[in-house]
């Protein structure tokens, strides 16, 4: 029928009605008192979500713009950077750094695996001359559904002294994160993932160490210049015209999160992700990631023998109005992904797995079509 879709992709995510309405009002002056109050409330609210006492900047851009800001404000051309990559988004972060002239050394792990903190430590220990200026890592790799152990990685990077720059675009709000405690220097998160806000904003948190590095960093920057953003933030403004509705929506989203409580929100994501994994396995499918490192925000599932990803996603969309994500790049034909971050309820998970069973059966996969939803229900009973 197409009048209502169940959006089960890892961003953009479903937006609650109260957040939609927060943006549905006559435009306001982005240099007026009302916007100032909203920007300041959002900045303070985000500090609680990032668990940091340091600075946070709200930029108008997609997540990738925030990654660019995380590179150009803290590094100089020729800087040696260690890029720890476990998938497509880790590779993107590395590409941005090399585009701006960093000397990027890659430490790649197989798709579906997490980064091994011991291997990172071994590489950093070997760097006795302290050539490595920064370590780039993805907290939650959306392309493979794997979450890195950022606390452990933070520990080894702090021992070395390099800056730790993190893509947390799909992890914040869905997965536990502690900026100050874990020693992260720059953390990036986007509005359209677990924050439940439409696309358009990206948040960049900056530690004191990173703020120090910003003073001497020489990569070219203009739109994403955080020193300029800081000058304007002191006046309750942004340097350029921001996505005003999204800032008002972010304020509403942060209120929802305060009511739920961050720990409860993480627990909800963990519980629902567990139900998804149980359901998928009960349909006879295999997960790409090992369960010990599987993401609570997105699940990557190997498409079964004889079924094409495009056919499965097509049928799910056309017949059941359930939107699933495909695989990216080398995983394109091999996996599909179920996003379960942000505005997600038990109803969504059970419905998604029920329809997945029906679609798989229709495409010839030998399974009990109700087994996925049943296993999810069992998992949710606890
Ligand atoms: C979604 C996502 C991005 C990129 O976001 P855009 O908004 O499309 O630029 C980057 N990294 C991760 C881990 C993501 O999940």
PDB file of N, CA, C and O and ligand atoms in Angstrom, residues 10 62-65 67 89 92 138 140-142 167 169-170 192-193, ligand 1:
ATOM      1  N   UNK A  10      20.125   1.612   8.823  1.00  0.00           N
ATOM      2  CA  UNK A  10      20.976   2.283   9.824  1.00  0.00           C
ATOM      3  C   UNK A  10      21.169   3.770   9.526  1.00  0.00           C
ATOM      4  O   UNK A  10      22.286   4.259   9.457  1.00  0.00           O
ATOM      5  N   UNK A  62      26.335  16.535   6.665  1.00  0.00           N
ATOM      6  CA  UNK A  62      26.093  15.111   6.893  1.00  0.00           C
ATOM      7  C   UNK A  62      27.223  14.595   7.783  1.00  0.00           C
ATOM      8  O   UNK A  62      28.171  15.330   8.106  1.00  0.00           O
ATOM      9  N   UNK A  63      27.135  13.345   8.166  1.00  0.00           N
ATOM     10  CA  UNK A  63      28.156  12.766   9.042  1.00  0.00           C
ATOM     11  C   UNK A  63      29.561  12.913   8.477  1.00  0.00           C
ATOM     12  O   UNK A  63      30.517  13.222   9.194  1.00  0.00           O
ATOM     13  N   UNK A  64      29.680  12.725   7.182  1.00  0.00           N
ATOM     14  CA  UNK A  64      30.984  12.796   6.532  1.00  0.00           C
ATOM     15  C   UNK A  64      31.627  14.179   6.696  1.00  0.00           C
ATOM     16  O   UNK A  64      32.840  14.294   6.839  1.00  0.00           O
ATOM     17  N   UNK A  65      30.796  15.217   6.702  1.00  0.00           N
ATOM     18  CA  UNK A  65      31.315  16.565   6.966  1.00  0.00           C
ATOM     19  C   UNK A  65      31.955  16.642   8.348  1.00  0.00           C
ATOM     20  O   UNK A  65      32.988  17.285   8.538  1.00  0.00           O
ATOM     21  N   UNK A  67      33.353  14.145   9.880  1.00  0.00           N
ATOM     22  CA  UNK A  67      34.630  13.420   9.795  1.00  0.00           C
ATOM     23  C   UNK A  67      35.701  14.326   9.182  1.00  0.00           C
ATOM     24  O   UNK A  67      36.851  14.339   9.621  1.00  0.00           O
ATOM     25  N   UNK A  89      33.305   2.542   6.440  1.00  0.00           N
ATOM     26  CA  UNK A  89      33.387   3.869   7.048  1.00  0.00           C
ATOM     27  C   UNK A  89      34.777   4.149   7.600  1.00  0.00           C
ATOM     28  O   UNK A  89      35.245   5.287   7.578  1.00  0.00           O
ATOM     29  N   UNK A  92      36.648   5.295   4.677  1.00  0.00           N
ATOM     30  CA  UNK A  92      36.289   6.660   4.298  1.00  0.00           C
ATOM     31  C   UNK A  92      37.064   7.682   5.142  1.00  0.00           C
ATOM     32  O   UNK A  92      37.577   8.675   4.632  1.00  0.00           O
ATOM     33  N   UNK A 138      36.731   3.757  13.904  1.00  0.00           N
ATOM     34  CA  UNK A 138      35.267   3.815  13.886  1.00  0.00           C
ATOM     35  C   UNK A 138      34.765   3.107  15.136  1.00  0.00           C
ATOM     36  O   UNK A 138      35.208   1.997  15.416  1.00  0.00           O
ATOM     37  N   UNK A 140      31.440   2.278  15.887  1.00  0.00           N
ATOM     38  CA  UNK A 140      30.501   1.258  15.411  1.00  0.00           C
ATOM     39  C   UNK A 140      30.544   1.250  13.888  1.00  0.00           C
ATOM     40  O   UNK A 140      30.156   2.235  13.259  1.00  0.00           O
ATOM     41  N   UNK A 141      31.043   0.169  13.311  1.00  0.00           N
ATOM     42  CA  UNK A 141      31.191   0.099  11.844  1.00  0.00           C
ATOM     43  C   UNK A 141      29.855  -0.331  11.233  1.00  0.00           C
ATOM     44  O   UNK A 141      29.476  -1.507  11.274  1.00  0.00           O
ATOM     45  N   UNK A 142      29.163   0.648  10.684  1.00  0.00           N
ATOM     46  CA  UNK A 142      27.814   0.441  10.172  1.00  0.00           C
ATOM     47  C   UNK A 142      27.776  -0.511   8.974  1.00  0.00           C
ATOM     48  O   UNK A 142      26.756  -1.152   8.729  1.00  0.00           O
ATOM     49  N   UNK A 167      35.095   8.068  14.658  1.00  0.00           N
ATOM     50  CA  UNK A 167      33.807   8.141  13.979  1.00  0.00           C
ATOM     51  C   UNK A 167      32.796   7.398  14.851  1.00  0.00           C
ATOM     52  O   UNK A 167      32.798   6.175  14.911  1.00  0.00           O
ATOM     53  N   UNK A 169      29.469   8.036  14.517  1.00  0.00           N
ATOM     54  CA  UNK A 169      28.226   8.521  13.912  1.00  0.00           C
ATOM     55  C   UNK A 169      27.048   7.584  14.183  1.00  0.00           C
ATOM     56  O   UNK A 169      25.949   8.034  14.473  1.00  0.00           O
ATOM     57  N   UNK A 170      27.283   6.273  14.129  1.00  0.00           N
ATOM     58  CA  UNK A 170      26.157   5.358  14.367  1.00  0.00           C
ATOM     59  C   UNK A 170      26.167   4.740  15.770  1.00  0.00           C
ATOM     60  O   UNK A 170      25.377   3.853  16.052  1.00  0.00           O
ATOM     61  N   UNK A 192      21.070  11.976  12.164  1.00  0.00           N
ATOM     62  CA  UNK A 192      20.115  11.069  11.514  1.00  0.00           C
ATOM     63  C   UNK A 192      20.240   9.612  11.937  1.00  0.00           C
ATOM     64  O   UNK A 192      19.584   8.762  11.351  1.00  0.00           O
ATOM     65  N   UNK A 193      21.074   9.334  12.919  1.00  0.00           N
ATOM     66  CA  UNK A 193      21.200   7.936  13.335  1.00  0.00           C
ATOM     67  C   UNK A 193      20.395   7.768  14.636  1.00  0.00           C
ATOM     68  O   UNK A 193      19.209   8.032  14.632  1.00  0.00           O
TER      69      UNK A 193
HETATM   70  C1  LIG B   1      26.140   7.016   8.487  1.00  0.00           C
HETATM   71  C2  LIG B   1      27.587   6.952   8.786  1.00  0.00           C
HETATM   72  C3  LIG B   1      28.527   7.850   8.245  1.00  0.00           C
HETATM   73  C4  LIG B   1      28.250   8.874   7.200  1.00  0.00           C
HETATM   74  O1  LIG B   1      27.203   9.583   7.247  1.00  0.00           O
HETATM   75  P1  LIG B   1      26.654  10.585   6.114  1.00  0.00           P
HETATM   76  O2  LIG B   1      25.685  11.339   6.929  1.00  0.00           O
HETATM   77  O3  LIG B   1      26.055   9.748   5.047  1.00  0.00           O
HETATM   78  O4  LIG B   1      27.782  11.412   5.631  1.00  0.00           O
HETATM   79  C5  LIG B   1      29.836   7.752   8.634  1.00  0.00           C
HETATM   80  N1  LIG B   1      30.237   6.828   9.510  1.00  0.00           N
HETATM   81  C6  LIG B   1      29.388   5.933  10.037  1.00  0.00           C
HETATM   82  C7  LIG B   1      29.912   4.932  10.999  1.00  0.00           C
HETATM   83  C8  LIG B   1      28.040   5.972   9.691  1.00  0.00           C
HETATM   84  O5  LIG B   1      27.198   5.075  10.211  1.00  0.00           O
END
